Coordinates of C-alpha atoms in Angstrom, one line a residue:
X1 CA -10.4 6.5 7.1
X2 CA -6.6 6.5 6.4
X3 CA -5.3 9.1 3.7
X4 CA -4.6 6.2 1.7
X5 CA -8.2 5.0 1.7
X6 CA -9.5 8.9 0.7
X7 CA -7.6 9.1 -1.7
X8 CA -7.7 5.4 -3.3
X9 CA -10.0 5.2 -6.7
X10 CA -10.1 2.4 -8.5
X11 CA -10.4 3.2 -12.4
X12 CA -12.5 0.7 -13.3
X13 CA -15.2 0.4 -10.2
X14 CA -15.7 3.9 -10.4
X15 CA -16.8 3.6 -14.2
X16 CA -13.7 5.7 -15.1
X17 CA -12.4 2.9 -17.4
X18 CA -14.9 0.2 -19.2
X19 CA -14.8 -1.3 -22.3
X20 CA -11.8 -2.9 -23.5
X21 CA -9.2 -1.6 -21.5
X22 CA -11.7 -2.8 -18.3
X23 CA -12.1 -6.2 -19.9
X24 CA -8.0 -6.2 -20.8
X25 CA -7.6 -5.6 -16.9
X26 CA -9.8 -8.3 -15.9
X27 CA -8.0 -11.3 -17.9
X28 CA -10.7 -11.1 -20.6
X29 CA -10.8 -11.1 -24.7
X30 CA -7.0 -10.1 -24.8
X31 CA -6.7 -12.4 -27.9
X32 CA -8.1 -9.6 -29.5
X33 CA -4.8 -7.6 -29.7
X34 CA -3.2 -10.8 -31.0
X35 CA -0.5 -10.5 -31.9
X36 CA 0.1 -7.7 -29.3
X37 CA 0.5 -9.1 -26.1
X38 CA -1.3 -7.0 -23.1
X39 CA 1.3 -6.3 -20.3
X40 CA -1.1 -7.3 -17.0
X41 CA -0.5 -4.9 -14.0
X42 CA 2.7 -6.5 -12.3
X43 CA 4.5 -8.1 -15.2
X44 CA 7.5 -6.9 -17.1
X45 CA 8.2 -7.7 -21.0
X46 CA 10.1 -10.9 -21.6
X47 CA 11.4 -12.8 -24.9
X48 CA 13.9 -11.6 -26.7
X49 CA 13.8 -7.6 -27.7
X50 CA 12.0 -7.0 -31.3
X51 CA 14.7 -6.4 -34.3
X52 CA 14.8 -2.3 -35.3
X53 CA 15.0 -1.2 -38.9
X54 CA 18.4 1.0 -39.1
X55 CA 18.0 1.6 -35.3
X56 CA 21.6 2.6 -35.1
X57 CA 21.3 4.9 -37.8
X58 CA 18.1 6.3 -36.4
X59 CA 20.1 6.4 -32.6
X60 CA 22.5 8.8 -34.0
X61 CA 20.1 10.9 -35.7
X62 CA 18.3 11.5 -32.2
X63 CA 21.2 12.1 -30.6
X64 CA 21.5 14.9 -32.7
X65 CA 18.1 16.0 -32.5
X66 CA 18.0 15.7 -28.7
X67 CA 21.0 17.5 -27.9
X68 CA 19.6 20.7 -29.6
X69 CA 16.3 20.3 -27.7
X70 CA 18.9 20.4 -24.4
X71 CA 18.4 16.7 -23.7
X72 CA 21.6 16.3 -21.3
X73 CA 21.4 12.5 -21.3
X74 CA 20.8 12.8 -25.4
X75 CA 24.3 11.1 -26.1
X76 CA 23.7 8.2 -23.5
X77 CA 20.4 7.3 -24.2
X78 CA 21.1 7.0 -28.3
X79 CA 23.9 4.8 -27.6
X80 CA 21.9 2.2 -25.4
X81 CA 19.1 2.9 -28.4
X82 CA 21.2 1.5 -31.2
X83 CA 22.5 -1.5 -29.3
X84 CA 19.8 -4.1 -30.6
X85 CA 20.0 -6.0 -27.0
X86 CA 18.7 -2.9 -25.6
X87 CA 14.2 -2.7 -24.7
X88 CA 12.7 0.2 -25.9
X89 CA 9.5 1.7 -24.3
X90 CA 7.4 3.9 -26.7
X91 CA 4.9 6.3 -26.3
X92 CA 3.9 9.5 -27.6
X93 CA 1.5 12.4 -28.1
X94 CA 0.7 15.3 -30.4
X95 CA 2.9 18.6 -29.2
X96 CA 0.2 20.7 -27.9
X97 CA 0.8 24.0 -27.2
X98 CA 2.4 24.6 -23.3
X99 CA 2.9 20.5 -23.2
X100 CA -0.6 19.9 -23.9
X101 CA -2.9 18.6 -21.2
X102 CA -0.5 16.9 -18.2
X103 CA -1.4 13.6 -19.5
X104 CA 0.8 14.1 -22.3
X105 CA 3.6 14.6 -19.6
X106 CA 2.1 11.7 -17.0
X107 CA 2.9 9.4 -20.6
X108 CA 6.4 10.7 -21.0
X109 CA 7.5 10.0 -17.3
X110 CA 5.7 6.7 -17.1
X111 CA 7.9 5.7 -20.0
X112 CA 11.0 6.7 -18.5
X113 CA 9.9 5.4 -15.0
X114 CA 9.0 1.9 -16.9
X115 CA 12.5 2.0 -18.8
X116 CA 14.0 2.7 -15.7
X117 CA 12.1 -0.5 -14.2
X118 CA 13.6 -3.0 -16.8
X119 CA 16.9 -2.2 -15.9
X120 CA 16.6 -2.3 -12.2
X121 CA 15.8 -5.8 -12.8
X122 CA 18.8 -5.8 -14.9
X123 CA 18.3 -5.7 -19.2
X124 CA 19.2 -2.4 -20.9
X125 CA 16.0 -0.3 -21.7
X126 CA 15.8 3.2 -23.3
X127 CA 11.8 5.4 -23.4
X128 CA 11.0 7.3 -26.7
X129 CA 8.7 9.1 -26.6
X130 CA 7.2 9.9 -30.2
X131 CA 6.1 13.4 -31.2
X132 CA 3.2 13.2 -33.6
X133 CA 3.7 16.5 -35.7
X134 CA 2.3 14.3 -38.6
X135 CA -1.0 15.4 -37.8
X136 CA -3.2 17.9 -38.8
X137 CA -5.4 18.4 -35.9
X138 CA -5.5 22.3 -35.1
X139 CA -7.9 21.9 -32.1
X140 CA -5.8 19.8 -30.5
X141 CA -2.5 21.4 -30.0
X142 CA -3.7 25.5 -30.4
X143 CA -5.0 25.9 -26.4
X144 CA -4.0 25.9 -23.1
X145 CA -6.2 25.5 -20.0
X146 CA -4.7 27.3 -17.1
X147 CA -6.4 27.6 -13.3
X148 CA -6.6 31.2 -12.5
X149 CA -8.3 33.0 -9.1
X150 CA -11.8 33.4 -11.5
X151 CA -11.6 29.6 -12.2
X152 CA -9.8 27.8 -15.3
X153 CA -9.8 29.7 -18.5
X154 CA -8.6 28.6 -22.2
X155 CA -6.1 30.7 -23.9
X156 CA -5.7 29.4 -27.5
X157 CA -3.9 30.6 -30.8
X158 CA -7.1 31.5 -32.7
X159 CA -8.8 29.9 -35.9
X160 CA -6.9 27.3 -37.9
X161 CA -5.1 29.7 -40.2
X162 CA -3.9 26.3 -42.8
X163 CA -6.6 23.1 -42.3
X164 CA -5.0 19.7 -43.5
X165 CA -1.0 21.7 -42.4
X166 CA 0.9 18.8 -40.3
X167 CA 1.5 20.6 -37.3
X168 CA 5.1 19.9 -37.4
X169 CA 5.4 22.3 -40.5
X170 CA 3.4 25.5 -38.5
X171 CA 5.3 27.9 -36.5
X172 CA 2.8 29.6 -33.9
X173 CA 3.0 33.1 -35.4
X174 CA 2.7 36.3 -33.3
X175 CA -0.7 34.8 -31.1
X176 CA 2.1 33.0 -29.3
X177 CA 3.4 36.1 -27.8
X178 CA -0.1 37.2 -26.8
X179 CA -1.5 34.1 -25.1
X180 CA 1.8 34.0 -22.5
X181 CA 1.2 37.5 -22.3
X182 CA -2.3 37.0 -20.9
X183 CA -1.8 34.2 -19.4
X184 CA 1.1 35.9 -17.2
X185 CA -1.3 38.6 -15.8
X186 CA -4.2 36.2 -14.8
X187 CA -2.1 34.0 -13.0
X188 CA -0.6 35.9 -9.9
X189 CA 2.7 35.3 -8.7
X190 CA 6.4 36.5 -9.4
X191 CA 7.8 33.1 -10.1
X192 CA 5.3 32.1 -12.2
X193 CA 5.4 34.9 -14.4
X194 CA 9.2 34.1 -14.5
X195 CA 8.6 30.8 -16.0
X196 CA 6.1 32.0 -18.1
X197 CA 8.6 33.9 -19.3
X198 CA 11.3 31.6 -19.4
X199 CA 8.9 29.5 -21.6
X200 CA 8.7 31.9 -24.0
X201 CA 12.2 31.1 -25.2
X202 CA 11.3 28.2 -26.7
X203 CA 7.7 29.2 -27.4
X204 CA 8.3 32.2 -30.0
X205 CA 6.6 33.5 -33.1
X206 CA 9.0 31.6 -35.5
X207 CA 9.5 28.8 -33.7
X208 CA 7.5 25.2 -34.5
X209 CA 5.0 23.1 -32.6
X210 CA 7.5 20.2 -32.1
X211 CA 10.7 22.0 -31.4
X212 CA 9.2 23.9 -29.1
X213 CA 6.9 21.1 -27.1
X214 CA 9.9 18.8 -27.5
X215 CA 12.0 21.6 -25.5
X216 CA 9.6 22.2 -23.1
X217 CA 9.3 18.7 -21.9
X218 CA 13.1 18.0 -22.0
X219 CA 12.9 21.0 -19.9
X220 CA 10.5 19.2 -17.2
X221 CA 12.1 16.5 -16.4
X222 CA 15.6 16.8 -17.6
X223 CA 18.0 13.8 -18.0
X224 CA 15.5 11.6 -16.6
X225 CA 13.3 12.3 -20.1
X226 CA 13.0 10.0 -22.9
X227 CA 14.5 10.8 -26.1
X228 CA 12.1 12.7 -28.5
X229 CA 11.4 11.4 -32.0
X230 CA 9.6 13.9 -34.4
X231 CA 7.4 12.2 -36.8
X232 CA 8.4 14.2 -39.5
X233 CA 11.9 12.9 -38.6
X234 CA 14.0 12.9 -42.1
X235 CA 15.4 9.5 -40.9
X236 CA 12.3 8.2 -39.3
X237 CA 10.8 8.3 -42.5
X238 CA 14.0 6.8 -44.3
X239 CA 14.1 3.9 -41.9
X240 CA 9.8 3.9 -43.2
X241 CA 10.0 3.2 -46.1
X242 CA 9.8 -0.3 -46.5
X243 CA 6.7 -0.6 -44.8
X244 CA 4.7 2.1 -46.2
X245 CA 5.6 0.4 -49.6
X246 CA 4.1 -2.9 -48.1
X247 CA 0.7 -0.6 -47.1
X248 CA 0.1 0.1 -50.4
X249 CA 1.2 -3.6 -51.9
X250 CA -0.6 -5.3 -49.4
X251 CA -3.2 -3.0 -49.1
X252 CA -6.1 -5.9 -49.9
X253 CA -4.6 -8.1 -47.7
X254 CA -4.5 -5.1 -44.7
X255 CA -8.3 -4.2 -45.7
X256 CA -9.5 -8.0 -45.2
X257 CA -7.9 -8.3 -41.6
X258 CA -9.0 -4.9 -40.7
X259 CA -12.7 -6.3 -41.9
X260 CA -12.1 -9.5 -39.9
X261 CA -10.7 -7.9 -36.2
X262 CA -13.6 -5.5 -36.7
X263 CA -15.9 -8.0 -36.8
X264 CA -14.5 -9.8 -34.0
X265 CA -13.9 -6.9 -31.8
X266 CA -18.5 -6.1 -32.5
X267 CA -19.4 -9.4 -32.3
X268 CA -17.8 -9.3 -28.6
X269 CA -20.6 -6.8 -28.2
X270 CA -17.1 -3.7 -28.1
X271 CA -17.6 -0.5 -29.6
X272 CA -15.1 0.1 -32.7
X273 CA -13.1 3.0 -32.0
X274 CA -12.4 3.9 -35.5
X275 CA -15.1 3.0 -37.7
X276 CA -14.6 1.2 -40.8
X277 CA -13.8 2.7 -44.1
X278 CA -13.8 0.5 -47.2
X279 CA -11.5 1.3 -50.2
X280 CA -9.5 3.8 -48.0
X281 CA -5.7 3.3 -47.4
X282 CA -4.5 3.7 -43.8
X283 CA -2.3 6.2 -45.6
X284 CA -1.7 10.0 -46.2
X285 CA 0.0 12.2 -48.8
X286 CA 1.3 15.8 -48.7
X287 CA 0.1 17.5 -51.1
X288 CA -0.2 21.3 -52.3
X289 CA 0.5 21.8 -48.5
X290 CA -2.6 19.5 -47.0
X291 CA -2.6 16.4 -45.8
X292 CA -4.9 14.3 -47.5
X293 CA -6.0 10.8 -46.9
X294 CA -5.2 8.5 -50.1
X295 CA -8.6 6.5 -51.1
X296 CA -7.8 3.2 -53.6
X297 CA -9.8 3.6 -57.0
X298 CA -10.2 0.0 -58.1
X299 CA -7.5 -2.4 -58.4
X300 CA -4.5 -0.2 -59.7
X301 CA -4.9 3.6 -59.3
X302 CA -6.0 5.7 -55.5
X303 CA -6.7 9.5 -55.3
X304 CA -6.9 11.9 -52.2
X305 CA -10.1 12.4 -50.5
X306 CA -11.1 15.8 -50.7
X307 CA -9.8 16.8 -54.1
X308 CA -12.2 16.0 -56.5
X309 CA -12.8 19.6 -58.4
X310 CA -11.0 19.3 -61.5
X311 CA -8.8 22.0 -60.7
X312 CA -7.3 20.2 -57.8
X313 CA -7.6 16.9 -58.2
X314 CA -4.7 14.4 -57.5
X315 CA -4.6 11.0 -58.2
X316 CA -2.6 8.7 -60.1
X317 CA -1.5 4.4 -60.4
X318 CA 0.2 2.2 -57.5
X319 CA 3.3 2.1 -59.1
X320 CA 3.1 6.0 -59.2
X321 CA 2.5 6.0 -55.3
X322 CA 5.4 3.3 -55.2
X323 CA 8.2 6.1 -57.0
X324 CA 6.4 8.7 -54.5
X325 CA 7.2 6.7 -51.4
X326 CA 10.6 5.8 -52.8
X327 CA 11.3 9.4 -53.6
X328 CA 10.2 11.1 -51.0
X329 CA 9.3 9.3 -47.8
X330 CA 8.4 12.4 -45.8
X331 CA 5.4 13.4 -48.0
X332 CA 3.5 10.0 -47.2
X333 CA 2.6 9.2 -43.2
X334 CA 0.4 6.5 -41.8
X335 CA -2.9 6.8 -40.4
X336 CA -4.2 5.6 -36.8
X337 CA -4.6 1.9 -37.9
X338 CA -0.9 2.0 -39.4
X339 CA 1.1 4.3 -37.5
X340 CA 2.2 2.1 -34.2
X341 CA 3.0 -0.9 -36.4
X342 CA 5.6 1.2 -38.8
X343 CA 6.5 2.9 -35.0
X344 CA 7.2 -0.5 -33.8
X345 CA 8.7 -2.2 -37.4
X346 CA 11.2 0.7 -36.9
X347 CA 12.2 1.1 -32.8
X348 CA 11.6 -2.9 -32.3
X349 CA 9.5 -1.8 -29.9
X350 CA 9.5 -3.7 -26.6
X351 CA 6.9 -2.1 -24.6
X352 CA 4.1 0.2 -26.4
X353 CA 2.6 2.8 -23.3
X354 CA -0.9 3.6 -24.3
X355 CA -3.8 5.7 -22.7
X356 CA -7.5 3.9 -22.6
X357 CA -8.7 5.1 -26.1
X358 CA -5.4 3.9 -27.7
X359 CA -5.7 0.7 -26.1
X360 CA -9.4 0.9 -27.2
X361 CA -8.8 1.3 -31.1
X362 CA -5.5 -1.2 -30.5
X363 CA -7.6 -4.5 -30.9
X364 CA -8.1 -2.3 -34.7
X365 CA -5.0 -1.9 -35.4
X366 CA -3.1 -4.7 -34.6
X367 CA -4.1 -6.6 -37.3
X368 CA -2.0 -4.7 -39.3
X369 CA 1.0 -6.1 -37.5
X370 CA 0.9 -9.8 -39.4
X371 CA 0.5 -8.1 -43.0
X372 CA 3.0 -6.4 -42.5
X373 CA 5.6 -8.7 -41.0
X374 CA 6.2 -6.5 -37.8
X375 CA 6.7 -8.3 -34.4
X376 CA 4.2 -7.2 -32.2
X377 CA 5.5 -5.8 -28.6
X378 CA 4.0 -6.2 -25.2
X379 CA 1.3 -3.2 -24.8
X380 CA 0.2 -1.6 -21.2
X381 CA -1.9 0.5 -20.0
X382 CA -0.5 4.4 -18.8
X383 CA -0.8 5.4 -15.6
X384 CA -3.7 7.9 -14.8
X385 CA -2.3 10.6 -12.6
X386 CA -4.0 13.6 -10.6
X387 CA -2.2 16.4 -8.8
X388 CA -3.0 16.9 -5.6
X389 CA -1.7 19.0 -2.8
X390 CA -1.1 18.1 1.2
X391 CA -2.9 20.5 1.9
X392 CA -5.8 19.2 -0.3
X393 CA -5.8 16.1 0.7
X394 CA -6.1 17.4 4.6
X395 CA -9.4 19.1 3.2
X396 CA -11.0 16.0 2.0
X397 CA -10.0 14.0 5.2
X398 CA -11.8 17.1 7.3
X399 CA -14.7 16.8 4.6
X400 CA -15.3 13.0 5.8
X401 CA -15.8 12.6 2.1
X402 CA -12.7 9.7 -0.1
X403 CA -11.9 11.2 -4.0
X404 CA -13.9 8.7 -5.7
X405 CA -16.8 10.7 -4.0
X406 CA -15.3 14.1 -5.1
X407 CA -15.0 12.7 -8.3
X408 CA -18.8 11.1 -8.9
X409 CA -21.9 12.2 -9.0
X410 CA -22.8 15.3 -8.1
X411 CA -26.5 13.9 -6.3
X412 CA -24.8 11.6 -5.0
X413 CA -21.6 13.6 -3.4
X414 CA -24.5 15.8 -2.3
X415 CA -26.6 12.7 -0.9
X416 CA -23.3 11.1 1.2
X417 CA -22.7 14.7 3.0
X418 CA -26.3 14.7 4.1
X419 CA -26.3 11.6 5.3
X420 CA -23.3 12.4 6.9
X421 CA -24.4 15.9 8.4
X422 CA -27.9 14.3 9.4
X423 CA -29.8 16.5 7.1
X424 CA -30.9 13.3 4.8
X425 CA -34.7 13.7 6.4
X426 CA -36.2 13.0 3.3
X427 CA -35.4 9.1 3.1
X428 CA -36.9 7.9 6.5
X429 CA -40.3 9.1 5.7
X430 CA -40.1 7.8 2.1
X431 CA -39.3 4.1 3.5
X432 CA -42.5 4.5 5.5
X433 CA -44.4 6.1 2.8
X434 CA -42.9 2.9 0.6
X435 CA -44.2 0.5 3.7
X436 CA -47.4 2.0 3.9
X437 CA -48.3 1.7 -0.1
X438 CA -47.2 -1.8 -0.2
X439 CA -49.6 -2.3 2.8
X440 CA -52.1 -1.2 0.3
X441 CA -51.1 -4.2 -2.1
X442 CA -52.8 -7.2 -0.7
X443 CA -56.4 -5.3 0.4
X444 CA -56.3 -3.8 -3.5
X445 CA -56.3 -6.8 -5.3
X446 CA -58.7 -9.0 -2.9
X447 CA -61.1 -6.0 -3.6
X448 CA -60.6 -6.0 -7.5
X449 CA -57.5 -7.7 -9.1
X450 CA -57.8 -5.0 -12.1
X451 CA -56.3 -1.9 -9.7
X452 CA -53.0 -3.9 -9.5
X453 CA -51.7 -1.8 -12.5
X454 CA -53.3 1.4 -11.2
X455 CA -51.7 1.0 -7.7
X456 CA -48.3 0.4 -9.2
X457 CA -48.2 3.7 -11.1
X458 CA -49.6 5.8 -8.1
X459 CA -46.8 3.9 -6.4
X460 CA -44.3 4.7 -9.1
X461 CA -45.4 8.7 -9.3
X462 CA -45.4 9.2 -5.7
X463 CA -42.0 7.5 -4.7
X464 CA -40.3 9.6 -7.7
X465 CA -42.0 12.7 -6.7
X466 CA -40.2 11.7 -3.1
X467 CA -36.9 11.3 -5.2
X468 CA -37.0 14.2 -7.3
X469 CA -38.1 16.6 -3.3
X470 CA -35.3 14.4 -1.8
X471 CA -32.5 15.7 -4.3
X472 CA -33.5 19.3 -3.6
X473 CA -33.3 19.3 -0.3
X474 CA -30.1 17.6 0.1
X475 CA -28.8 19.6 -2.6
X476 CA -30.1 23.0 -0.4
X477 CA -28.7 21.1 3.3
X478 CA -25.1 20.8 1.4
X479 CA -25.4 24.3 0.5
X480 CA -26.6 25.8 3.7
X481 CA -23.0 25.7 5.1
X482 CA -21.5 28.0 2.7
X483 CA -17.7 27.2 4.2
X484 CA -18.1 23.6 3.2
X485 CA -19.5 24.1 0.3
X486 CA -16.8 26.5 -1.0
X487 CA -14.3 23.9 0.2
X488 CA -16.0 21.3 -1.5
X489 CA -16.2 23.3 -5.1
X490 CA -12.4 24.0 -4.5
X491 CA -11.9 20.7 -4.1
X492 CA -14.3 19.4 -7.1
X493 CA -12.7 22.4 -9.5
X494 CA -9.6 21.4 -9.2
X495 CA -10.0 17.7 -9.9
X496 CA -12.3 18.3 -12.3
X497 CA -11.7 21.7 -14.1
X498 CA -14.4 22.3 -16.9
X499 CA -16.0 19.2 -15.5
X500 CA -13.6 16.7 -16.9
X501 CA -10.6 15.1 -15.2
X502 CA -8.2 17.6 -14.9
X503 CA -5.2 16.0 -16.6
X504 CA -7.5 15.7 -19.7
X505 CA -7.5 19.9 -19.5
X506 CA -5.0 21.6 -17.8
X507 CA -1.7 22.4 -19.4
X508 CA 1.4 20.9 -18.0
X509 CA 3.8 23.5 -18.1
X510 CA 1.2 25.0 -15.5
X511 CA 2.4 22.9 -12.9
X512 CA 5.9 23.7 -13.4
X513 CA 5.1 27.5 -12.9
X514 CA 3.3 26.4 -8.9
X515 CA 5.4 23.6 -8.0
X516 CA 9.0 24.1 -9.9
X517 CA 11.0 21.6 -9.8
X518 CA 9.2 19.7 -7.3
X519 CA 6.3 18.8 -9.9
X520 CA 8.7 16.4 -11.9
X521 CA 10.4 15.1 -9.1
X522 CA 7.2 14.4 -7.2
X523 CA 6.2 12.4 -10.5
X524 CA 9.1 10.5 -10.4
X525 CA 9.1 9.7 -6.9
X526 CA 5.8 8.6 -6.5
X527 CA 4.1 7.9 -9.6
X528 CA 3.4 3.9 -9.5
X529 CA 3.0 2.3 -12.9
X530 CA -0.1 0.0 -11.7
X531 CA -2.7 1.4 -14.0
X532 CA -6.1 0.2 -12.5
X533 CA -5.9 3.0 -9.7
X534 CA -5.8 6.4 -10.5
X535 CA -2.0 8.2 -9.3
X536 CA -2.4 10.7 -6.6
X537 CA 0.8 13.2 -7.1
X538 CA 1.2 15.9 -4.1
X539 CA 4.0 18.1 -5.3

């Protein structure tokens, strides 16, 4: 095998994408994100760039924003933003602590390299990349999973000291200082400690979730990077305000299309991704510091889930939620069925970048975009990317084994390298054994017709037994050779730390701490955008 055979996977024939982003790939029920249009590996968008509400205004704002961050392209990049023949790519993630897992970095370069696409082919394009402080999910921005000698360990910020807090209103208080501390002295290495330390500049006691994600990622890939846009942006939220008032005016009409695409999207036999809630906005308020979804209480009056003691309760009339929204934009943010329409009603996004869940709970949500008069843009899958060194690589090639087989099955990783070592003894004698009890078949039944049933489970019980003796002994074979199997647990460990795919776990500012700057570039230079095959990167 060639290296680019070993290392090829496809997503979707391994089972590592199904559902609707499989069925998107394939050509099939794309209607369903109507009137989202699904990019198809190959294409680029066309028509005429979506209109932007106060885009220029918003362009100079980030230029502001982004130059503090250390953006050195921040200027540049706002300028091409707020010309309204320019494409703009979008996608985003919440600002996990170290950069969150590396997919939340693989999304920010696939935006720029897609940007970057469109304009070789010669329309202006600019990547935002949107930085969802709006939400208030502690466990998902408070760890970081690092590799260390003694395997990958979790270093996190402790218990969720405000539930319901936007994360883009926490600052990471002193546990900050003790996680880079730890994690410094677990993972060897003068360098890295430097950068561990060098990330503690931006990652400080005082300082907040999005500032300092935002500066670590500008950090990583440097003018090449997107321009950042906090959700809790003052003018985001100005340029908002139209369409949050048309969530709560239209909120009848918004509830009936959810109810009809959610019926569609079953009746297809798809899974919904965000199950159905009746009489509850796709909005939230800020209130008494928590961030509380607003429910509707008949025709004219809502309240916020969570708050019924008398003591706390909050509620009040539409028109009261109208002044609020009118007010005070900032207080009132969009929910996972809302949020990419008022993204796109605001950027006139061209290109929406996704990962497989989003595009799974997209045929959900864009049937907000009608309701609420917002053009829908083209929508593509993300590229799936794995690091991977040379040196790796040269293992799995000496291995005889290709990365979707690293990647599988344990039983059946275990089951090719016996086969392949000659130690698979177990299945010739079961195909005999399987011969010789179907030779029993015919006599049987001329002798009494009634033993069919019996014969079948003896059959059934004895070839299983065979199974279940066959998997512990190939299991024991691949562990005999104790050099191959540590290679092979290396190898397995590092693809799949904690036994998922390891840019669903570790942190990306790891990377930067091994590779320097040859992690980004290596991304840049050899990251393809097609999304059906998952992106080997060898720093």
């Amino acid at each position: 095998m060639t290296a680019n055979e070993i290392l090829r996977l496809d997503l979707v024939a391994e089972g590592l994408l199904g559902g609707l982003p499989a069925a998107f790939l394939a050509g099939s029920d794309r209607d369903l994100l109507t009137p989202l249009r699904f990019l198809a590996p190959g294409e680029v968008p066309s028509g005429r760039p979506p209109a932007g509400h106060l885009r220029r205004e918003l362009a100079a704002a980030l230029a502001v924003s982004n130059r503090g961050y250390g953006h050195p392209g921040a200027d540049e990049l706002a300028r091409k933003l707020a010309d309204p023949a320019t494409r703009v790519v979008v996608t985003g993630q919440q600002p996990g602590l170290l950069g969150g897992p590396l997919y939340a970095f693989a999304k920010m370069a696939a935006a720029a390299r897609w940007a970057a696409e469109i304009e070789a082919r010669g329309e202006p394009a600019v990547a935002i990349y949107w930085v969802a402080t709006e939400d208030h999910d502690w466990a998902e921005v408070s760890a970081a999973v690092v590799p260390t000698p003694e395997g990958p360990r979790s270093f996190d910020l402790g218990a969720d000291p405000q539930p319901l807090a936007p994360v883009g209103m926490r600052s990471f208080g002193p546990g900050v200082e003790d996680v880079l501390r730890a994690i410094a002295a677990a993972v060897p290495g003068d360098l890295y400690g430097e950068w561990i330390a060098a990330v503690g500049a931006w990652y400080r006691p005082d300082a907040r979730f999005g500032e300092a994600f935002s500066r670590l990622m500008i950090q990583l890939l440097g003018a090449r990077s997107p321009l950042l846009l906090d959700a809790m942006h003052p003018a985001l939220k100005t340029a908002q305000r139209p369409w949050l008032r048309r969530l709560v005016e239209r909120r009848v009409e918004i509830e009936e299309a959810l109810a009809g695409r959610e019926a569609e999207v079953t009746a297809r036999g798809y899974e919904l991704r965000v199950q159905p809630q009746r009489n509850v906005s796709p909005l939230f308020l800020l209130a008494h510091g928590e961030r509380r979804r607003i429910e509707w209480r008949g025709a004219d009056a809502w309240a916020l889930r969570g708050r019924e003691d008398a003591g706390g309760r909050v509620e009040g009339s539409v028109a009261d939620l109208l002044r609020i929204i009118d007010d005070n934009p900032g207080v009132v943010s969009p929910g996972v069925l809302a949020r990419s329409a008022l993204q796109d009603a605001v950027l006139g996004s061209s290109l929406f970048l996704v990962g497989p869940g989003e595009l799974a709970y997209m045929a959900q949500a864009s049937a907000v975009y009608p309701v609420l008069e917002v053009d829908g843009p083209w929508i593509a899958l993300r590229p799936q990317t794995l690091v991977l060194e040379g040196r790796q690589a040269e293992k799995l090639e000496g291995l005889g084994i290709t990365l979707a087989d690293l990647l599988g099955d344990r039983k059946k990783l275990d089951h090719a390298l016996a086969v392949q070592g000659g130690t698979d003894f177990v299945a010739p004698v079961r195909r005999r054994i399987e011969a010789a009890l179907d030779e029993l078949r015919a006599p049987t039944l001329a002798a009494d017709p009634s033993l069919e049933r019996p014969l079948e489970k003896t059959r059934e019980q004895i070839l299983r037994a065979l199974d279940l003796f066959g998997e512990k002994a190939e299991s024991a074979a691949a562990r005999r050779d104790d050099v191959r199997t540590r290679r092979l647990d290396q190898l397995r460990e590092a693809c799949l730390p904690l036994g998922r795919l390891q840019e669903r776990v570790i942190a990306a500012a790891h990377f930067q701490g091994k590779y320097g700057s040859r992690f980004a570039e290596s991304y840049w230079e050899q990251m393809s955008l097609d999304p059906r095959f998952l992106q080997v990167i060898s720093p």
